[in-house]
């Protein structure tokens, strides 16, 4: 039950063991929020939680596999048992995959869809009814991607999952507006951020060069995760639906997609 801590609100962050999720968790703690760090990488969230707790923050690490609805239910129970309230849910855990669609091993496809789409669905079903039943305002932010706006050949599993995540977020926005108007919903749409997402991706039979290319892109051109987290909270504070790290990339991809749809044009139209 609530122990009266976390007057700045309570954030639950999935994928909090690395990259963007870790930075969101750290920034939430710096803002005086109680923080629940969730990740399948238990040792990483334990280490971050120990460090933040040592600095005086109210943090708990809950090892969680977002592909497992029971594990996400247990995460919600742990968050409500500790803090009695959740004001911010960041459904952020995600994986990458590369290769033409016919080259992707079925196990990798299913794993990626399970994390990037089912993981968000599980977060919604475990938390939103409780957030909705609590009259205090709260906020759900799903991490999608510019990959969910445009089309990237050679990254099909990922972009399919992110289009799905984006659509799920828009649907959730409309459903909460109807059922729980005090629950705000946002899509956090990063482009290049320097994280381990491609470092953790094992090169496949045909994807060694692409994995190296994308690792290089994020190392060379990526935004620092702490900057992405700042943009995240600026958007949360404004209650923006779209929270975008790289507006120029977003505008280019969204503009192109709008033109294709409006003209019923094929994907390779100029
Ligand atoms: N880095 C980028 O350039 C970029 C761009 C667009 C979108 N994104 C999205 O941002 C989100 C965070 O990615 P990141 O770049 O920080 O990557 P990251 O690899 O650094 O962090 C992702 C975290 O998710 C965790 N995770 C993986 N599977 C999980 C599972 N089943 N259950 C719980 N946790 C799990 C990993 O252990 C890892 O700690 C992802 O949804 C990703 O698609 C990233």
Coordinates of C-alpha atoms and ligand atoms in Angstrom, one line a residue:
X1 CA 0.0 0.0 0.0
X2 CA 1.0 3.6 -0.4
X3 CA 3.7 4.7 2.0
X4 CA 3.2 8.4 1.3
X5 CA 6.4 8.7 -0.7
X6 CA 6.6 10.1 -4.2
X7 CA 4.7 13.4 -3.9
X8 CA 6.1 14.2 -7.4
X9 CA 4.1 11.3 -8.8
X10 CA 5.2 7.8 -9.7
X11 CA 6.7 6.6 -13.0
X12 CA 6.8 3.0 -14.2
X13 CA 9.3 2.6 -17.1
X14 CA 9.7 -0.6 -19.1
X15 CA 13.0 -1.2 -20.8
X16 CA 14.5 0.9 -18.0
X17 CA 17.8 -1.1 -17.9
X18 CA 19.4 0.7 -20.9
X19 CA 19.2 3.6 -23.3
X20 CA 16.1 5.7 -23.5
X21 CA 14.2 3.9 -20.7
X22 CA 17.2 4.2 -18.3
X23 CA 17.3 8.0 -19.1
X24 CA 13.6 8.4 -18.5
X25 CA 13.9 6.6 -15.2
X26 CA 16.8 8.7 -14.1
X27 CA 15.1 11.9 -15.1
X28 CA 11.9 10.8 -13.4
X29 CA 13.9 10.3 -10.2
X30 CA 15.6 13.7 -10.6
X31 CA 12.1 15.2 -10.8
X32 CA 11.2 13.8 -7.4
X33 CA 9.0 11.0 -8.7
X34 CA 8.9 7.5 -7.3
X35 CA 10.3 5.3 -9.9
X36 CA 9.6 1.7 -10.9
X37 CA 12.3 0.3 -13.2
X38 CA 11.2 -2.7 -15.2
X39 CA 13.4 -4.7 -17.6
X40 CA 14.2 -8.3 -18.5
X41 CA 17.8 -7.4 -17.7
X42 CA 17.4 -7.8 -13.9
X43 CA 21.1 -7.0 -13.0
X44 CA 21.0 -3.7 -14.9
X45 CA 17.9 -2.4 -13.3
X46 CA 19.1 -3.6 -9.9
X47 CA 22.4 -1.7 -10.3
X48 CA 20.6 1.5 -11.4
X49 CA 18.1 1.3 -8.6
X50 CA 20.8 0.8 -6.0
X51 CA 22.6 3.9 -7.4
X52 CA 19.5 6.0 -7.4
X53 CA 18.4 4.8 -3.9
X54 CA 21.9 5.6 -2.6
X55 CA 21.4 9.2 -3.9
X56 CA 18.1 9.4 -1.9
X57 CA 15.5 8.6 -4.6
X58 CA 12.5 6.4 -4.2
X59 CA 13.2 3.6 -6.7
X60 CA 12.3 0.0 -7.0
X61 CA 13.6 -2.5 -9.6
X62 CA 11.1 -5.1 -10.8
X63 CA 12.5 -7.7 -13.2
X64 CA 9.8 -8.0 -15.9
X65 CA 9.3 -9.7 -19.2
X66 CA 6.9 -7.5 -21.2
X67 CA 6.1 -10.4 -23.5
X68 CA 4.4 -12.2 -20.5
X69 CA 1.1 -10.8 -19.4
X70 CA 1.5 -12.4 -16.0
X71 CA 4.9 -10.7 -15.5
X72 CA 3.4 -7.3 -16.4
X73 CA 0.5 -7.9 -14.0
X74 CA 3.1 -8.6 -11.3
X75 CA 4.8 -5.4 -12.3
X76 CA 1.6 -3.4 -11.8
X77 CA 1.0 -5.2 -8.4
X78 CA 4.5 -4.3 -7.3
X79 CA 4.1 -0.6 -8.4
X80 CA 0.7 -0.2 -6.6
X81 CA 1.9 -2.1 -3.5
X82 CA 4.9 0.1 -3.2
X83 CA 3.4 3.5 -4.1
X84 CA -0.4 3.1 -4.2
X85 CA -0.5 5.2 -7.4
X86 CA 0.9 5.3 -10.9
X87 CA 1.0 8.7 -12.6
X88 CA 3.2 7.9 -15.6
X89 CA 3.5 4.6 -17.4
X90 CA 6.2 4.5 -20.1
X91 CA 5.7 1.4 -22.3
X92 CA 9.2 1.7 -23.7
X93 CA 10.9 -1.7 -24.0
X94 CA 11.8 -2.6 -27.6
X95 CA 14.0 -4.6 -29.8
X96 CA 15.4 -4.2 -33.3
X97 CA 15.7 -6.6 -36.2
X98 CA 17.2 -6.3 -39.7
X99 CA 16.9 -8.2 -42.9
X100 CA 14.4 -8.5 -45.8
X101 CA 11.1 -9.9 -44.6
X102 CA 11.7 -13.4 -46.1
X103 CA 15.1 -13.6 -44.4
X104 CA 14.0 -13.0 -40.8
X105 CA 14.0 -16.2 -38.7
X106 CA 10.5 -16.9 -37.5
X107 CA 11.7 -17.0 -33.9
X108 CA 13.2 -13.5 -34.2
X109 CA 10.0 -12.2 -35.9
X110 CA 7.8 -13.6 -33.1
X111 CA 10.1 -12.3 -30.4
X112 CA 10.2 -8.8 -31.8
X113 CA 6.4 -8.6 -32.2
X114 CA 6.0 -10.0 -28.7
X115 CA 8.2 -7.2 -27.2
X116 CA 7.3 -4.2 -29.4
X117 CA 3.6 -4.8 -29.8
X118 CA 2.4 -7.3 -27.2
X119 CA 4.6 -5.6 -24.6
X120 CA 2.7 -2.4 -25.0
X121 CA -0.6 -4.2 -25.0
X122 CA 0.3 -6.0 -21.8
X123 CA 1.2 -2.7 -20.2
X124 CA -2.1 -1.2 -21.2
X125 CA -4.2 -4.1 -19.9
X126 CA -2.3 -4.3 -16.6
X127 CA -2.2 -0.6 -15.8
X128 CA -4.9 1.4 -17.6
X129 CA -7.9 0.1 -15.8
X130 CA -6.2 1.0 -12.5
X131 CA -5.1 4.4 -13.7
X132 CA -8.6 5.0 -15.0
X133 CA -10.2 3.9 -11.7
X134 CA -8.0 6.4 -9.8
X135 CA -9.4 9.9 -10.1
X136 CA -6.0 11.5 -10.1
X137 CA -4.6 12.5 -13.5
X138 CA -2.2 10.1 -15.1
X139 CA -0.3 9.6 -18.3
X140 CA 0.5 6.7 -20.6
X141 CA 3.4 7.2 -23.0
X142 CA 4.2 4.5 -25.6
X143 CA 7.6 4.6 -27.3
X144 CA 7.0 4.1 -31.0
X145 CA 9.5 5.3 -33.6
X146 CA 9.9 7.3 -36.8
X147 CA 10.0 3.7 -38.1
X148 CA 6.3 3.7 -37.4
X149 CA 5.7 6.7 -39.7
X150 CA 7.7 5.7 -42.8
X151 CA 8.7 2.5 -44.5
X152 CA 12.3 1.2 -44.2
X153 CA 13.1 -1.8 -46.5
X154 CA 15.5 -4.2 -44.7
X155 CA 14.0 -3.3 -41.3
X156 CA 10.5 -4.7 -41.9
X157 CA 9.9 -6.6 -38.7
X158 CA 10.8 -3.5 -36.7
X159 CA 8.8 -1.0 -38.8
X160 CA 5.7 -3.3 -38.9
X161 CA 5.9 -3.5 -35.1
X162 CA 6.3 0.3 -34.7
X163 CA 3.4 1.0 -37.1
X164 CA 1.4 -1.3 -34.9
X165 CA 2.6 0.4 -31.7
X166 CA 1.7 3.8 -33.2
X167 CA -1.8 2.6 -34.2
X168 CA -2.3 1.1 -30.7
X169 CA -1.4 4.4 -29.2
X170 CA -3.8 6.4 -31.3
X171 CA -6.6 3.9 -30.5
X172 CA -5.8 4.1 -26.8
X173 CA -5.9 7.9 -27.0
X174 CA -9.4 7.8 -28.4
X175 CA -10.6 5.1 -26.0
X176 CA -9.2 6.9 -22.9
X177 CA -10.7 10.2 -24.1
X178 CA -14.1 8.4 -24.0
X179 CA -13.6 6.2 -20.9
X180 CA -11.0 7.9 -18.7
X181 CA -10.5 11.5 -19.7
X182 CA -8.1 12.1 -16.8
X183 CA -5.7 9.5 -18.4
X184 CA -3.6 11.3 -21.1
X185 CA -2.0 9.2 -23.9
X186 CA 1.1 10.1 -25.9
X187 CA 3.3 8.6 -28.6
X188 CA 7.0 9.1 -27.9
X189 CA 8.6 9.0 -31.4
X190 CA 12.4 8.9 -31.3
X191 CA 14.7 8.8 -34.3
X192 CA 18.4 8.2 -33.8
X193 CA 19.4 7.9 -30.1
X194 CA 22.7 6.4 -29.1
X195 CA 21.7 3.2 -27.2
X196 CA 22.6 -0.5 -27.2
X197 CA 19.6 -1.4 -29.4
X198 CA 21.8 -2.4 -32.4
X199 CA 24.7 -3.5 -30.2
X200 CA 22.5 -6.2 -28.8
X201 CA 21.3 -7.3 -32.2
X202 CA 23.2 -10.5 -33.3
X203 CA 24.3 -10.3 -36.9
X204 CA 22.3 -12.9 -39.0
X205 CA 23.4 -14.8 -42.0
X206 CA 22.6 -11.9 -44.4
X207 CA 22.6 -8.9 -42.0
X208 CA 26.2 -8.5 -40.8
X209 CA 26.8 -5.3 -43.0
X210 CA 23.4 -3.8 -42.0
X211 CA 24.0 -4.4 -38.3
X212 CA 27.4 -2.7 -38.6
X213 CA 25.9 0.2 -40.6
X214 CA 23.2 0.9 -38.0
X215 CA 25.5 0.5 -35.1
X216 CA 27.7 3.2 -36.8
X217 CA 24.7 5.4 -37.5
X218 CA 23.6 5.5 -33.8
X219 CA 27.2 5.9 -32.5
X220 CA 27.9 8.7 -34.9
X221 CA 24.6 10.5 -35.3
X222 CA 22.6 9.5 -32.3
X223 CA 21.1 11.9 -29.7
X224 CA 22.2 11.3 -26.1
X225 CA 19.5 9.3 -24.2
X226 CA 19.5 12.1 -21.6
X227 CA 18.4 14.6 -24.2
X228 CA 15.7 12.2 -25.5
X229 CA 14.4 11.9 -21.9
X230 CA 14.4 15.7 -21.6
X231 CA 12.2 16.0 -24.7
X232 CA 10.1 13.1 -23.4
X233 CA 9.3 15.0 -20.1
X234 CA 8.8 18.4 -21.9
X235 CA 6.1 16.6 -24.0
X236 CA 4.6 15.0 -20.9
X237 CA 4.4 18.3 -19.1
X238 CA 2.6 19.9 -22.1
X239 CA 0.4 16.8 -22.5
X240 CA 1.3 16.6 -26.2
X241 CA 0.1 13.6 -28.1
X242 CA 3.1 13.6 -30.3
X243 CA 6.5 13.7 -28.5
X244 CA 9.1 13.8 -31.2
X245 CA 12.9 13.8 -30.8
X246 CA 13.8 14.7 -34.4
X247 CA 11.1 16.9 -35.9
X248 CA 12.8 17.3 -39.2
X249 CA 12.9 13.5 -39.8
X250 CA 9.3 13.2 -38.6
X251 CA 8.1 15.9 -40.9
X252 CA 9.9 14.4 -43.9
X253 CA 8.5 10.9 -43.3
X254 CA 5.0 12.1 -42.3
X255 CA 4.8 14.4 -45.3
X256 CA 5.8 11.6 -47.7
X257 CA 3.3 9.2 -46.2
X258 CA 0.5 11.7 -46.4
X259 CA 1.3 12.3 -50.1
X260 CA 1.3 8.6 -50.8
X261 CA -1.9 8.0 -49.0
X262 CA -3.7 11.1 -50.4
X263 CA -2.7 10.2 -53.9
X264 CA -3.1 6.4 -53.5
X265 CA 0.5 6.1 -54.7
X266 CA 2.7 3.0 -54.5
X267 CA 5.6 3.0 -51.9
X268 CA 8.2 3.9 -54.4
X269 CA 6.5 6.9 -55.9
X270 CA 8.8 10.0 -56.1
Ligands
LIG1 N1 17.7 4.2 -30.1 C1 17.0 4.6 -31.1 O1 17.5 5.3 -32.1 C2 15.5 4.5 -31.2 C3 14.8 5.1 -32.3 C4 13.4 4.9 -32.3 C5 12.7 4.2 -31.3 N2 13.5 3.6 -30.3 C6 12.7 2.8 -29.3 O2 13.1 3.2 -28.0 C7 12.8 2.2 -27.1 C8 14.0 2.0 -26.2 O3 15.1 1.5 -27.0 P1 16.6 1.9 -26.8 O4 17.1 2.5 -28.0 O5 16.7 2.6 -25.5 O6 17.2 0.4 -26.7 P2 18.0 -0.3 -25.6 O7 18.4 -1.7 -26.2 O8 19.2 0.5 -25.1 O9 17.0 -0.5 -24.4 C9 15.9 -1.4 -24.6 C10 15.7 -2.1 -23.2 O10 14.5 -3.0 -23.4 C11 14.8 -4.2 -22.7 N3 13.9 -5.3 -23.1 C12 14.1 -6.0 -24.2 N4 13.2 -7.0 -24.2 C13 12.5 -6.9 -23.1 C14 11.4 -7.6 -22.5 N5 10.9 -8.7 -23.1 N6 10.9 -7.2 -21.3 C15 11.4 -6.1 -20.7 N7 12.4 -5.4 -21.2 C16 12.9 -5.8 -22.3 C17 16.2 -4.4 -22.9 O11 16.8 -5.3 -21.9 C18 16.8 -3.0 -22.8 O12 17.3 -2.7 -21.5 C19 12.5 1.0 -28.0 O13 11.1 0.8 -28.0 C20 13.0 1.3 -29.3 O14 12.3 0.7 -30.4 C21 14.8 3.7 -30.2

